[in-house]
Structure formats: structure tokens, C-alpha cells
């Protein structure tokens, strides 16, 4: 199975990456044989790439697949085979995250700071240990602080030989102009609903009907579709969110709905914390020489405080990510309402709540529906600016009531 199989609905991007992988393979082969390499001006390969696209488009998947293709060591390449076979040791270890020369960086915090970025830059200066390239995949390039971005800029400006940076972000505007100007930019699109449903059936063993429902309800977002198709709690949360438009008829209903939405997100953050925080804390205590139930050695309070701060930031991000998913579902609901009001032939994402869609569509105008969608967008922007979640959601609920 080629490394590109999980890259759903991105034929143009796949073709560009495959061409770059071929040129990269030729460059390494020529270098190993001591022959004249390809003309750099004609090569499809470059040292820094920026993958952008809407949530669910598969930015991270594309970057990891490209990293695997760059590390491909299949003997078929010498016979004209394409890099990225998916079976060789280079492809397999790169895809599962164990390749010594592929560093995949993702964060469960709100931002990536200078300290972490400097460590990445230091690693990027090293020659490949076992593979053909040193590959750094930064899945959350949009979360770099300004200082971290400036640290990264130096490495992207003056790349080490055989080092490749693969940056992922929702849009160009989420990355510093100085960095994006030095990267080759690839834009991914939202995958077709049918293609997402096919992947769920073929790869995850989901029943066709459930796969079609999940793909349609999430508007082609692969990860959310998989979660919706396989997680009963995710389906229950979505059902609760889609009742919100019917519950904002009075101020009391608005405030109650807002509180429930924030509380549900808080519960998700708490569950994650219960799974990981205790384990992390005990591991750090053991590493510092404290041990379970024993007193911590002197001078370790700073390390424990740093871990507590990190766990707190992770809970905050988990809560905001859960709220953002709920707001995405709410946006999809009003999108369907607008489609009904305008009489378009666009397929509805939330056909399973058609009665609620019809009721809201009959009782409002397209103009009020657009204002409600803008209110949801304003709430998402407020959360990005660190507004208190309950305050932001309450303001949104009141705006939904006003229409």
C-alpha cells in the first residue's frame, strides 16, 4: 500500500509530492554515486514546505506521507519504482513514528515556545543517522510564538544539507510572512464526502451507512468523521449541540445552554487529565528520586511546578478544542438552515435533524441566519483571544436568540 493511500481527495498535492520525492531520491542517489546531481533550478524538491488547508483536509497526513517517501529504501526504486512504497523499513518506520531521522512535532498546549523550537533547530543541523534525509514535521506551525518563529526562521533561511522542514498550518496568515516566503506552499482542499466514507469503510471497518452519515455530518473532516462513526459519546455530544438552536428562545434557555456546553467541554478536559496527569506526575517524581509516597528531594519544586503549569495549559487547550468542535457543528446546522431558506440543491450535512432545520428555516430569514453564523464565528475568535469560555459562549447564545 503506497504511503499516499491515506491522503484522501488530494490528487494534485499527491502528484506534486510524488514528483518531489522522485527528484529527492535522484539527488541522494547521485550524491552516493559521486555523479553530477540534478540541476537545482529544475528540481521539484526543496528544503522547506508549508501545507495549508481547512481542518480535516489531511495536512498532517500529507506531511507524514511525504516524509515516508523521502525515506523510502525499497529496491524497486532502482527498477523505476516510485519512492513511497509503504512496505519497506524506511516507509513503515516513518509512518508509525519510529524512524530515527523523522521528528514529528505536535503540541497539546496553546503554543510552541522558544525553548522547544531551539531544540528542533539544533536537531535539524545534524546529518541523517540512518535515513536518506533529516525530516522535521511541525504539525502545529500556527502555534509558534513570535519568538519561536524568529528562531525557526534562521534554520529555514540557512538549511543544513539533507534537512527538510515540513510545516502545517490552517492558512498562510497563520505563519510569519518571513517563514512562508521561504517555503514551497501546498494547499489542500476539503475531501469529498464519498471519499471520506470510503476510507472509513475500507480502513476502519465502519458500516457503509454509518460511514456515509459520519462523513456527511462532519462535512468531509476525516478525523472527526472517524470519531463520530466509532465513538458513542461523540454522537451524543453532537446531538446535544444540535438542540441549541431550539433552546435559545429566552434568556434563561440561553444561559443554561451556554453553561451546559462549557461544562461538557470541561468534562472532556478533566477526563484527559485523569488519564495522563497522574501518570506524568508519578513518572517525574520517580525520575527526580521521590518515588511513590516518599518526600521529594530538595531543589525539585521547580520541575514539579513546570509540569503542573504544562498540565493546566493542556486542560485549557482541550476545553477550547472541544468547544471549537461544538461550534463547528453549530455552524453546519445554520449552513443547512440557510440552504433550505435559499432553496438551493446543496446536500444537507444534518439530514438526521431535518425537522429542527425546517422549523428554524420557517421561523427566520436568511439575513438572521447569516447573523447567527457570524455570532458563532465571533465566539470562535473570542476563544482564540483567550476570552473566558463561559462569557464568550453566553454572548453567542444571546446573539443566536436575537437573530
mmCIF file of C-alpha atoms in Angstrom:
data_model
loop_
_atom_site.group_PDB
_atom_site.id
_atom_site.type_symbol
_atom_site.label_atom_id
_atom_site.label_comp_id
_atom_site.label_asym_id
_atom_site.label_seq_id
_atom_site.Cartn_x
_atom_site.Cartn_y
_atom_site.Cartn_z
ATOM 1 C CA UNK A 1 0.000 0.000 0.000
ATOM 2 C CA UNK A 2 1.705 3.260 -1.096
ATOM 3 C CA UNK A 3 2.226 5.944 1.525
ATOM 4 C CA UNK A 4 -0.271 8.181 -0.285
ATOM 5 C CA UNK A 5 -3.284 5.909 0.326
ATOM 6 C CA UNK A 6 -4.452 7.831 3.405
ATOM 7 C CA UNK A 7 -4.248 11.165 1.588
ATOM 8 C CA UNK A 8 -7.920 11.409 0.671
ATOM 9 C CA UNK A 9 -9.128 13.549 -2.245
ATOM 10 C CA UNK A 10 -5.814 15.381 -2.774
ATOM 11 C CA UNK A 11 -4.736 14.163 -6.220
ATOM 12 C CA UNK A 12 -2.994 17.399 -7.211
ATOM 13 C CA UNK A 13 -0.996 17.628 -3.974
ATOM 14 C CA UNK A 14 -0.128 13.929 -4.176
ATOM 15 C CA UNK A 15 1.241 14.365 -7.697
ATOM 16 C CA UNK A 16 3.427 17.309 -6.614
ATOM 17 C CA UNK A 17 4.799 15.464 -3.600
ATOM 18 C CA UNK A 18 5.463 12.295 -5.599
ATOM 19 C CA UNK A 19 7.415 14.312 -8.186
ATOM 20 C CA UNK A 20 9.443 15.976 -5.423
ATOM 21 C CA UNK A 21 10.151 12.577 -3.823
ATOM 22 C CA UNK A 22 11.457 11.278 -7.159
ATOM 23 C CA UNK A 23 13.826 14.223 -7.518
ATOM 24 C CA UNK A 24 14.910 13.892 -3.884
ATOM 25 C CA UNK A 25 15.659 10.214 -4.438
ATOM 26 C CA UNK A 26 17.673 11.018 -7.559
ATOM 27 C CA UNK A 27 19.623 13.686 -5.656
ATOM 28 C CA UNK A 28 20.606 11.288 -2.851
ATOM 29 C CA UNK A 29 21.452 8.512 -5.316
ATOM 30 C CA UNK A 30 23.630 10.823 -7.400
ATOM 31 C CA UNK A 31 25.406 12.040 -4.266
ATOM 32 C CA UNK A 32 26.072 8.462 -3.125
ATOM 33 C CA UNK A 33 27.465 7.519 -6.525
ATOM 34 C CA UNK A 34 29.563 10.677 -6.823
ATOM 35 C CA UNK A 35 27.912 11.790 -10.058
ATOM 36 C CA UNK A 36 26.565 15.167 -11.092
ATOM 37 C CA UNK A 37 23.226 15.822 -9.306
ATOM 38 C CA UNK A 38 20.129 17.284 -10.879
ATOM 39 C CA UNK A 39 20.028 20.956 -11.799
ATOM 40 C CA UNK A 40 18.597 22.564 -8.649
ATOM 41 C CA UNK A 41 16.593 25.069 -10.702
ATOM 42 C CA UNK A 42 14.724 22.226 -12.397
ATOM 43 C CA UNK A 43 14.210 20.042 -9.326
ATOM 44 C CA UNK A 44 10.771 19.674 -7.784
ATOM 45 C CA UNK A 45 12.449 19.171 -4.396
ATOM 46 C CA UNK A 46 13.142 21.936 -1.888
ATOM 47 C CA UNK A 47 14.212 22.153 1.758
ATOM 48 C CA UNK A 48 11.065 23.703 3.285
ATOM 49 C CA UNK A 49 7.368 23.039 2.650
ATOM 50 C CA UNK A 50 4.199 24.601 4.024
ATOM 51 C CA UNK A 51 0.977 22.569 3.982
ATOM 52 C CA UNK A 52 -2.212 24.566 4.487
ATOM 53 C CA UNK A 53 -5.874 23.699 4.254
ATOM 54 C CA UNK A 54 -9.108 23.591 6.243
ATOM 55 C CA UNK A 55 -9.484 21.318 9.284
ATOM 56 C CA UNK A 56 -9.794 17.700 8.219
ATOM 57 C CA UNK A 57 -8.109 18.201 4.856
ATOM 58 C CA UNK A 58 -5.190 15.988 5.892
ATOM 59 C CA UNK A 59 -2.292 18.439 6.236
ATOM 60 C CA UNK A 60 -0.522 16.242 8.795
ATOM 61 C CA UNK A 61 -1.229 13.113 6.764
ATOM 62 C CA UNK A 62 0.305 14.679 3.654
ATOM 63 C CA UNK A 63 3.414 15.750 5.568
ATOM 64 C CA UNK A 64 3.940 12.321 7.132
ATOM 65 C CA UNK A 65 3.391 10.564 3.806
ATOM 66 C CA UNK A 66 5.966 12.827 2.143
ATOM 67 C CA UNK A 67 8.415 12.179 4.984
ATOM 68 C CA UNK A 68 7.968 8.439 4.435
ATOM 69 C CA UNK A 69 8.509 8.773 0.680
ATOM 70 C CA UNK A 70 11.739 10.688 1.301
ATOM 71 C CA UNK A 71 12.994 7.829 3.498
ATOM 72 C CA UNK A 72 11.909 5.024 1.134
ATOM 73 C CA UNK A 73 14.585 2.367 0.658
ATOM 74 C CA UNK A 74 12.639 -0.076 -1.498
ATOM 75 C CA UNK A 75 14.890 -1.872 -4.015
ATOM 76 C CA UNK A 76 12.162 -1.343 -6.617
ATOM 77 C CA UNK A 77 13.327 2.271 -6.948
ATOM 78 C CA UNK A 78 16.362 1.117 -8.932
ATOM 79 C CA UNK A 79 13.964 -0.579 -11.361
ATOM 80 C CA UNK A 80 11.891 2.532 -11.906
ATOM 81 C CA UNK A 81 9.564 2.136 -8.931
ATOM 82 C CA UNK A 82 8.156 5.210 -7.214
ATOM 83 C CA UNK A 83 9.528 6.259 -3.779
ATOM 84 C CA UNK A 84 6.915 5.717 -1.081
ATOM 85 C CA UNK A 85 6.155 2.020 -1.453
ATOM 86 C CA UNK A 86 4.703 1.827 2.065
ATOM 87 C CA UNK A 87 6.271 -1.583 2.787
ATOM 88 C CA UNK A 88 9.992 -1.004 3.259
ATOM 89 C CA UNK A 89 11.591 -0.259 6.610
ATOM 90 C CA UNK A 90 12.052 3.433 5.776
ATOM 91 C CA UNK A 91 8.387 3.962 4.849
ATOM 92 C CA UNK A 92 6.990 1.885 7.691
ATOM 93 C CA UNK A 93 9.024 3.438 10.499
ATOM 94 C CA UNK A 94 8.397 6.963 9.196
ATOM 95 C CA UNK A 95 4.626 6.394 9.120
ATOM 96 C CA UNK A 96 4.412 4.857 12.596
ATOM 97 C CA UNK A 97 6.712 7.474 14.136
ATOM 98 C CA UNK A 98 9.787 5.408 14.989
ATOM 99 C CA UNK A 99 12.207 6.494 12.249
ATOM 100 C CA UNK A 100 15.394 7.936 13.744
ATOM 101 C CA UNK A 101 15.536 10.740 11.165
ATOM 102 C CA UNK A 102 11.878 11.809 11.160
ATOM 103 C CA UNK A 103 10.863 14.098 14.025
ATOM 104 C CA UNK A 104 7.120 14.728 14.230
ATOM 105 C CA UNK A 105 6.269 17.680 16.476
ATOM 106 C CA UNK A 106 2.739 18.261 17.719
ATOM 107 C CA UNK A 107 1.635 20.075 20.837
ATOM 108 C CA UNK A 108 -1.236 19.617 23.264
ATOM 109 C CA UNK A 109 -0.586 23.114 24.626
ATOM 110 C CA UNK A 110 -1.741 26.521 23.427
ATOM 111 C CA UNK A 111 1.597 27.442 21.855
ATOM 112 C CA UNK A 112 5.106 26.272 20.937
ATOM 113 C CA UNK A 113 7.776 28.313 22.647
ATOM 114 C CA UNK A 114 11.358 29.340 22.008
ATOM 115 C CA UNK A 115 12.872 26.546 24.095
ATOM 116 C CA UNK A 116 11.196 23.743 22.125
ATOM 117 C CA UNK A 117 11.969 25.429 18.797
ATOM 118 C CA UNK A 118 15.654 25.820 19.599
ATOM 119 C CA UNK A 119 15.840 22.099 20.279
ATOM 120 C CA UNK A 120 14.294 21.424 16.858
ATOM 121 C CA UNK A 121 16.747 23.755 15.148
ATOM 122 C CA UNK A 122 19.631 22.003 16.896
ATOM 123 C CA UNK A 123 18.379 18.640 15.661
ATOM 124 C CA UNK A 124 17.928 19.981 12.130
ATOM 125 C CA UNK A 125 21.652 20.714 11.930
ATOM 126 C CA UNK A 126 22.516 17.017 12.326
ATOM 127 C CA UNK A 127 23.198 14.727 9.390
ATOM 128 C CA UNK A 128 20.787 11.817 8.871
ATOM 129 C CA UNK A 129 21.664 8.970 11.210
ATOM 130 C CA UNK A 130 20.207 6.039 9.284
ATOM 131 C CA UNK A 131 17.916 7.510 6.655
ATOM 132 C CA UNK A 132 18.300 9.487 3.477
ATOM 133 C CA UNK A 133 17.061 12.834 4.867
ATOM 134 C CA UNK A 134 16.671 14.567 8.219
ATOM 135 C CA UNK A 135 12.943 15.437 8.244
ATOM 136 C CA UNK A 136 11.239 17.751 10.761
ATOM 137 C CA UNK A 137 7.419 17.667 10.627
ATOM 138 C CA UNK A 138 5.912 20.585 12.558
ATOM 139 C CA UNK A 139 2.193 19.816 12.676
ATOM 140 C CA UNK A 140 1.210 22.972 14.596
ATOM 141 C CA UNK A 141 3.259 25.687 12.927
ATOM 142 C CA UNK A 142 0.401 28.101 13.562
ATOM 143 C CA UNK A 143 1.031 27.751 17.320
ATOM 144 C CA UNK A 144 4.582 29.072 17.199
ATOM 145 C CA UNK A 145 5.041 32.169 19.338
ATOM 146 C CA UNK A 146 6.625 35.180 17.653
ATOM 147 C CA UNK A 147 9.930 34.451 19.347
ATOM 148 C CA UNK A 148 9.793 30.788 18.322
ATOM 149 C CA UNK A 149 9.024 31.819 14.741
ATOM 150 C CA UNK A 150 12.103 34.017 14.655
ATOM 151 C CA UNK A 151 14.222 31.113 15.923
ATOM 152 C CA UNK A 152 12.820 28.858 13.206
ATOM 153 C CA UNK A 153 13.385 31.484 10.522
ATOM 154 C CA UNK A 154 17.169 31.236 10.860
ATOM 155 C CA UNK A 155 17.062 27.465 10.259
ATOM 156 C CA UNK A 156 14.770 27.816 7.250
ATOM 157 C CA UNK A 157 16.904 30.610 5.771
ATOM 158 C CA UNK A 158 20.132 28.628 6.048
ATOM 159 C CA UNK A 159 19.124 24.964 5.853
ATOM 160 C CA UNK A 160 21.555 22.183 6.617
ATOM 161 C CA UNK A 161 22.304 19.763 3.761
ATOM 162 C CA UNK A 162 19.798 16.904 3.541
ATOM 163 C CA UNK A 163 17.405 18.509 6.045
ATOM 164 C CA UNK A 164 13.751 19.075 5.132
ATOM 165 C CA UNK A 165 11.214 21.150 7.086
ATOM 166 C CA UNK A 166 7.530 20.233 6.681
ATOM 167 C CA UNK A 167 5.274 22.851 8.302
ATOM 168 C CA UNK A 168 1.492 22.509 8.692
ATOM 169 C CA UNK A 169 -0.971 25.333 9.374
ATOM 170 C CA UNK A 170 -4.620 26.137 8.597
ATOM 171 C CA UNK A 171 -3.737 29.088 6.345
ATOM 172 C CA UNK A 172 -0.862 31.237 5.119
ATOM 173 C CA UNK A 173 -1.893 34.018 7.500
ATOM 174 C CA UNK A 174 -1.183 31.726 10.470
ATOM 175 C CA UNK A 175 2.549 31.655 9.658
ATOM 176 C CA UNK A 176 5.044 34.511 9.813
ATOM 177 C CA UNK A 177 5.460 36.133 6.350
ATOM 178 C CA UNK A 178 9.236 35.728 6.573
ATOM 179 C CA UNK A 179 8.863 31.964 7.076
ATOM 180 C CA UNK A 180 6.166 31.294 4.493
ATOM 181 C CA UNK A 181 8.109 33.224 1.849
ATOM 182 C CA UNK A 182 10.894 30.662 2.189
ATOM 183 C CA UNK A 183 8.656 27.600 1.899
ATOM 184 C CA UNK A 184 7.020 25.882 -1.047
ATOM 185 C CA UNK A 185 3.310 26.201 -0.418
ATOM 186 C CA UNK A 186 0.779 23.399 -0.983
ATOM 187 C CA UNK A 187 -2.939 23.985 -0.408
ATOM 188 C CA UNK A 188 -5.145 21.018 0.468
ATOM 189 C CA UNK A 189 -8.907 21.034 -0.015
ATOM 190 C CA UNK A 190 -11.747 19.557 1.988
ATOM 191 C CA UNK A 191 -12.030 15.905 0.861
ATOM 192 C CA UNK A 192 -15.232 14.808 -0.920
ATOM 193 C CA UNK A 193 -17.780 13.208 1.403
ATOM 194 C CA UNK A 194 -17.877 9.998 -0.654
ATOM 195 C CA UNK A 195 -14.089 9.631 -0.461
ATOM 196 C CA UNK A 196 -14.118 10.043 3.335
ATOM 197 C CA UNK A 197 -16.896 7.473 3.689
ATOM 198 C CA UNK A 198 -14.946 5.039 1.519
ATOM 199 C CA UNK A 199 -11.861 5.399 3.756
ATOM 200 C CA UNK A 200 -13.924 4.741 6.886
ATOM 201 C CA UNK A 201 -15.321 1.559 5.375
ATOM 202 C CA UNK A 202 -12.065 0.336 3.839
ATOM 203 C CA UNK A 203 -9.583 1.239 6.558
ATOM 204 C CA UNK A 204 -11.620 1.403 9.782
ATOM 205 C CA UNK A 205 -14.238 -1.283 9.113
ATOM 206 C CA UNK A 206 -17.180 1.067 9.657
ATOM 207 C CA UNK A 207 -20.556 0.005 8.277
ATOM 208 C CA UNK A 208 -21.323 1.819 4.986
ATOM 209 C CA UNK A 209 -24.441 3.552 6.328
ATOM 210 C CA UNK A 210 -22.649 4.780 9.457
ATOM 211 C CA UNK A 211 -19.657 5.888 7.387
ATOM 212 C CA UNK A 212 -21.851 7.879 4.999
ATOM 213 C CA UNK A 213 -23.663 9.545 7.916
ATOM 214 C CA UNK A 214 -20.415 10.480 9.696
ATOM 215 C CA UNK A 215 -18.740 11.805 6.544
ATOM 216 C CA UNK A 216 -21.774 13.916 5.659
ATOM 217 C CA UNK A 217 -22.289 15.215 9.215
ATOM 218 C CA UNK A 218 -18.670 16.351 9.545
ATOM 219 C CA UNK A 219 -18.563 17.859 6.028
ATOM 220 C CA UNK A 220 -15.552 15.798 4.959
ATOM 221 C CA UNK A 221 -13.410 16.189 8.097
ATOM 222 C CA UNK A 222 -11.630 12.810 8.207
ATOM 223 C CA UNK A 223 -10.636 12.650 11.882
ATOM 224 C CA UNK A 224 -13.979 13.943 13.141
ATOM 225 C CA UNK A 225 -15.828 11.548 10.847
ATOM 226 C CA UNK A 226 -13.869 8.608 12.258
ATOM 227 C CA UNK A 227 -14.582 9.722 15.814
ATOM 228 C CA UNK A 228 -18.278 10.241 15.103
ATOM 229 C CA UNK A 229 -18.590 6.825 13.461
ATOM 230 C CA UNK A 230 -16.810 4.936 16.229
ATOM 231 C CA UNK A 231 -17.489 6.864 19.464
ATOM 232 C CA UNK A 232 -20.952 6.851 21.034
ATOM 233 C CA UNK A 233 -20.075 9.807 23.270
ATOM 234 C CA UNK A 234 -19.128 11.914 20.239
ATOM 235 C CA UNK A 235 -22.528 11.211 18.702
ATOM 236 C CA UNK A 236 -24.259 12.132 21.962
ATOM 237 C CA UNK A 237 -22.337 15.429 22.172
ATOM 238 C CA UNK A 238 -23.238 16.298 18.596
ATOM 239 C CA UNK A 239 -26.918 15.575 19.249
ATOM 240 C CA UNK A 240 -26.838 17.876 22.284
ATOM 241 C CA UNK A 241 -25.193 20.692 20.305
ATOM 242 C CA UNK A 242 -27.760 20.482 17.504
ATOM 243 C CA UNK A 243 -30.580 21.098 20.004
ATOM 244 C CA UNK A 244 -29.137 24.514 20.900
ATOM 245 C CA UNK A 245 -30.956 26.493 18.148
ATOM 246 C CA UNK A 246 -34.281 25.291 19.589
ATOM 247 C CA UNK A 247 -33.339 26.162 23.172
ATOM 248 C CA UNK A 248 -32.426 29.842 22.845
ATOM 249 C CA UNK A 249 -35.991 31.163 22.932
ATOM 250 C CA UNK A 250 -35.490 33.058 26.215
ATOM 251 C CA UNK A 251 -32.634 34.403 28.324
ATOM 252 C CA UNK A 252 -32.820 31.517 30.781
ATOM 253 C CA UNK A 253 -32.559 28.980 27.980
ATOM 254 C CA UNK A 254 -29.554 30.823 26.532
ATOM 255 C CA UNK A 255 -27.655 30.876 29.815
ATOM 256 C CA UNK A 256 -28.454 27.232 30.576
ATOM 257 C CA UNK A 257 -27.371 26.064 27.114
ATOM 258 C CA UNK A 258 -24.135 28.039 27.404
ATOM 259 C CA UNK A 259 -23.338 26.556 30.800
ATOM 260 C CA UNK A 260 -24.000 23.014 29.600
ATOM 261 C CA UNK A 261 -21.802 23.499 26.537
ATOM 262 C CA UNK A 262 -18.881 24.806 28.601
ATOM 263 C CA UNK A 263 -19.372 22.136 31.272
ATOM 264 C CA UNK A 264 -19.284 19.373 28.647
ATOM 265 C CA UNK A 265 -16.004 20.732 27.297
ATOM 266 C CA UNK A 266 -14.659 20.920 30.833
ATOM 267 C CA UNK A 267 -15.595 17.295 31.435
ATOM 268 C CA UNK A 268 -13.632 16.265 28.345
ATOM 269 C CA UNK A 269 -10.590 18.142 29.635
ATOM 270 C CA UNK A 270 -10.998 16.560 33.058
ATOM 271 C CA UNK A 271 -11.198 13.043 31.594
ATOM 272 C CA UNK A 272 -7.997 13.589 29.625
ATOM 273 C CA UNK A 273 -6.298 14.962 32.723
ATOM 274 C CA UNK A 274 -7.304 11.929 34.758
ATOM 275 C CA UNK A 275 -5.802 9.660 32.118
ATOM 276 C CA UNK A 276 -2.471 11.437 31.739
ATOM 277 C CA UNK A 277 -1.732 13.833 34.609
ATOM 278 C CA UNK A 278 -1.359 11.243 37.373
ATOM 279 C CA UNK A 279 0.910 9.079 35.232
ATOM 280 C CA UNK A 280 3.078 12.038 34.208
ATOM 281 C CA UNK A 281 3.368 13.263 37.791
ATOM 282 C CA UNK A 282 4.389 9.866 39.163
ATOM 283 C CA UNK A 283 6.924 9.361 36.365
ATOM 284 C CA UNK A 284 8.516 12.740 37.058
ATOM 285 C CA UNK A 285 8.626 12.083 40.809
ATOM 286 C CA UNK A 286 10.351 8.763 40.193
ATOM 287 C CA UNK A 287 12.834 10.367 37.798
ATOM 288 C CA UNK A 288 13.631 13.049 40.378
ATOM 289 C CA UNK A 289 14.188 10.457 43.087
ATOM 290 C CA UNK A 290 10.965 10.984 45.013
ATOM 291 C CA UNK A 291 9.183 7.701 44.492
ATOM 292 C CA UNK A 292 5.573 6.952 45.315
ATOM 293 C CA UNK A 293 4.581 8.225 48.764
ATOM 294 C CA UNK A 294 8.071 9.467 49.665
ATOM 295 C CA UNK A 295 9.196 13.021 50.185
ATOM 296 C CA UNK A 296 10.588 14.874 47.181
ATOM 297 C CA UNK A 297 14.301 15.802 47.288
ATOM 298 C CA UNK A 298 15.220 19.450 47.729
ATOM 299 C CA UNK A 299 15.542 21.520 44.573
ATOM 300 C CA UNK A 300 12.862 19.636 42.614
ATOM 301 C CA UNK A 301 9.964 22.013 43.273
ATOM 302 C CA UNK A 302 10.675 23.972 40.094
ATOM 303 C CA UNK A 303 10.394 20.892 37.885
ATOM 304 C CA UNK A 304 7.133 19.878 39.549
ATOM 305 C CA UNK A 305 5.726 23.391 39.127
ATOM 306 C CA UNK A 306 6.676 23.391 35.440
ATOM 307 C CA UNK A 307 4.822 20.100 34.931
ATOM 308 C CA UNK A 308 1.732 21.430 36.730
ATOM 309 C CA UNK A 309 1.719 24.535 34.526
ATOM 310 C CA UNK A 310 2.027 22.383 31.413
ATOM 311 C CA UNK A 311 -0.872 20.186 32.517
ATOM 312 C CA UNK A 312 -3.005 23.252 33.209
ATOM 313 C CA UNK A 313 -2.300 24.658 29.739
ATOM 314 C CA UNK A 314 -3.160 21.280 28.210
ATOM 315 C CA UNK A 315 -6.522 21.203 30.017
ATOM 316 C CA UNK A 316 -7.233 24.699 28.714
ATOM 317 C CA UNK A 317 -6.476 23.692 25.141
ATOM 318 C CA UNK A 318 -8.546 20.500 25.418
ATOM 319 C CA UNK A 319 -11.524 22.501 26.625
ATOM 320 C CA UNK A 320 -11.168 25.010 23.802
ATOM 321 C CA UNK A 321 -10.710 22.301 21.174
ATOM 322 C CA UNK A 322 -13.883 20.572 22.369
ATOM 323 C CA UNK A 323 -15.780 23.862 22.282
ATOM 324 C CA UNK A 324 -14.466 24.520 18.789
ATOM 325 C CA UNK A 325 -15.831 21.169 17.593
ATOM 326 C CA UNK A 326 -19.214 22.056 19.047
ATOM 327 C CA UNK A 327 -19.154 25.451 17.336
ATOM 328 C CA UNK A 328 -18.267 23.764 14.038
ATOM 329 C CA UNK A 329 -21.351 21.548 14.391
ATOM 330 C CA UNK A 330 -23.457 24.625 15.149
ATOM 331 C CA UNK A 331 -22.113 26.411 12.066
ATOM 332 C CA UNK A 332 -23.021 23.366 9.973
ATOM 333 C CA UNK A 333 -26.566 23.451 11.360
ATOM 334 C CA UNK A 334 -27.097 27.089 10.347
ATOM 335 C CA UNK A 335 -25.468 26.412 6.981
ATOM 336 C CA UNK A 336 -28.173 23.821 6.343
ATOM 337 C CA UNK A 337 -30.849 26.261 7.512
ATOM 338 C CA UNK A 338 -29.560 28.845 5.032
ATOM 339 C CA UNK A 339 -29.550 26.265 2.233
ATOM 340 C CA UNK A 340 -33.218 25.484 2.929
ATOM 341 C CA UNK A 341 -34.159 29.156 3.089
ATOM 342 C CA UNK A 342 -32.474 29.903 -0.235
ATOM 343 C CA UNK A 343 -33.891 26.789 -1.891
ATOM 344 C CA UNK A 344 -30.514 25.503 -3.032
ATOM 345 C CA UNK A 345 -29.835 21.920 -4.087
ATOM 346 C CA UNK A 346 -26.813 21.655 -1.768
ATOM 347 C CA UNK A 347 -26.768 18.392 0.171
ATOM 348 C CA UNK A 348 -27.573 18.886 3.845
ATOM 349 C CA UNK A 349 -24.968 17.872 6.416
ATOM 350 C CA UNK A 350 -27.511 17.306 9.174
ATOM 351 C CA UNK A 351 -30.316 15.458 7.421
ATOM 352 C CA UNK A 352 -30.909 13.439 10.603
ATOM 353 C CA UNK A 353 -32.328 16.582 12.308
ATOM 354 C CA UNK A 354 -34.356 17.742 9.324
ATOM 355 C CA UNK A 355 -37.391 18.625 11.461
ATOM 356 C CA UNK A 356 -35.344 21.094 13.510
ATOM 357 C CA UNK A 357 -33.794 22.552 10.358
ATOM 358 C CA UNK A 358 -37.221 23.082 8.786
ATOM 359 C CA UNK A 359 -38.581 24.669 11.953
ATOM 360 C CA UNK A 360 -35.746 27.195 12.228
ATOM 361 C CA UNK A 361 -35.809 27.883 8.483
ATOM 362 C CA UNK A 362 -39.538 28.674 8.520
ATOM 363 C CA UNK A 363 -39.293 30.862 11.598
ATOM 364 C CA UNK A 364 -36.440 33.120 10.436
ATOM 365 C CA UNK A 365 -34.965 34.876 7.424
ATOM 366 C CA UNK A 366 -31.725 34.259 5.514
ATOM 367 C CA UNK A 367 -30.395 37.538 6.907
ATOM 368 C CA UNK A 368 -30.928 36.412 10.511
ATOM 369 C CA UNK A 369 -29.323 33.050 9.727
ATOM 370 C CA UNK A 370 -26.223 34.815 8.414
ATOM 371 C CA UNK A 371 -26.092 36.946 11.563
ATOM 372 C CA UNK A 372 -26.262 33.786 13.655
ATOM 373 C CA UNK A 373 -23.412 32.228 11.709
ATOM 374 C CA UNK A 374 -21.414 35.402 12.273
ATOM 375 C CA UNK A 375 -22.155 35.132 16.009
ATOM 376 C CA UNK A 376 -20.699 31.605 16.066
ATOM 377 C CA UNK A 377 -17.619 32.835 14.206
ATOM 378 C CA UNK A 378 -17.246 35.724 16.667
ATOM 379 C CA UNK A 379 -17.346 33.248 19.543
ATOM 380 C CA UNK A 380 -14.562 31.176 17.991
ATOM 381 C CA UNK A 381 -12.469 34.310 17.506
ATOM 382 C CA UNK A 382 -13.104 35.365 21.118
ATOM 383 C CA UNK A 383 -11.896 31.981 22.363
ATOM 384 C CA UNK A 384 -8.747 32.375 20.259
ATOM 385 C CA UNK A 385 -8.153 35.707 22.051
ATOM 386 C CA UNK A 386 -8.378 33.964 25.440
ATOM 387 C CA UNK A 387 -11.776 35.353 26.396
ATOM 388 C CA UNK A 388 -13.302 33.366 29.270
ATOM 389 C CA UNK A 389 -15.162 30.441 27.614
ATOM 390 C CA UNK A 390 -18.429 30.897 29.517
ATOM 391 C CA UNK A 391 -18.533 34.625 28.752
ATOM 392 C CA UNK A 392 -17.874 34.050 25.038
ATOM 393 C CA UNK A 393 -20.469 31.278 24.728
ATOM 394 C CA UNK A 394 -23.121 33.246 26.668
ATOM 395 C CA UNK A 395 -22.621 36.217 24.328
ATOM 396 C CA UNK A 396 -23.028 33.884 21.344
ATOM 397 C CA UNK A 397 -26.235 32.350 22.748
ATOM 398 C CA UNK A 398 -27.792 35.774 23.241
ATOM 399 C CA UNK A 399 -26.867 36.703 19.674
ATOM 400 C CA UNK A 400 -28.450 33.454 18.410
ATOM 401 C CA UNK A 401 -31.636 34.356 20.275
ATOM 402 C CA UNK A 402 -31.692 37.856 18.787
ATOM 403 C CA UNK A 403 -31.145 36.545 15.254
#
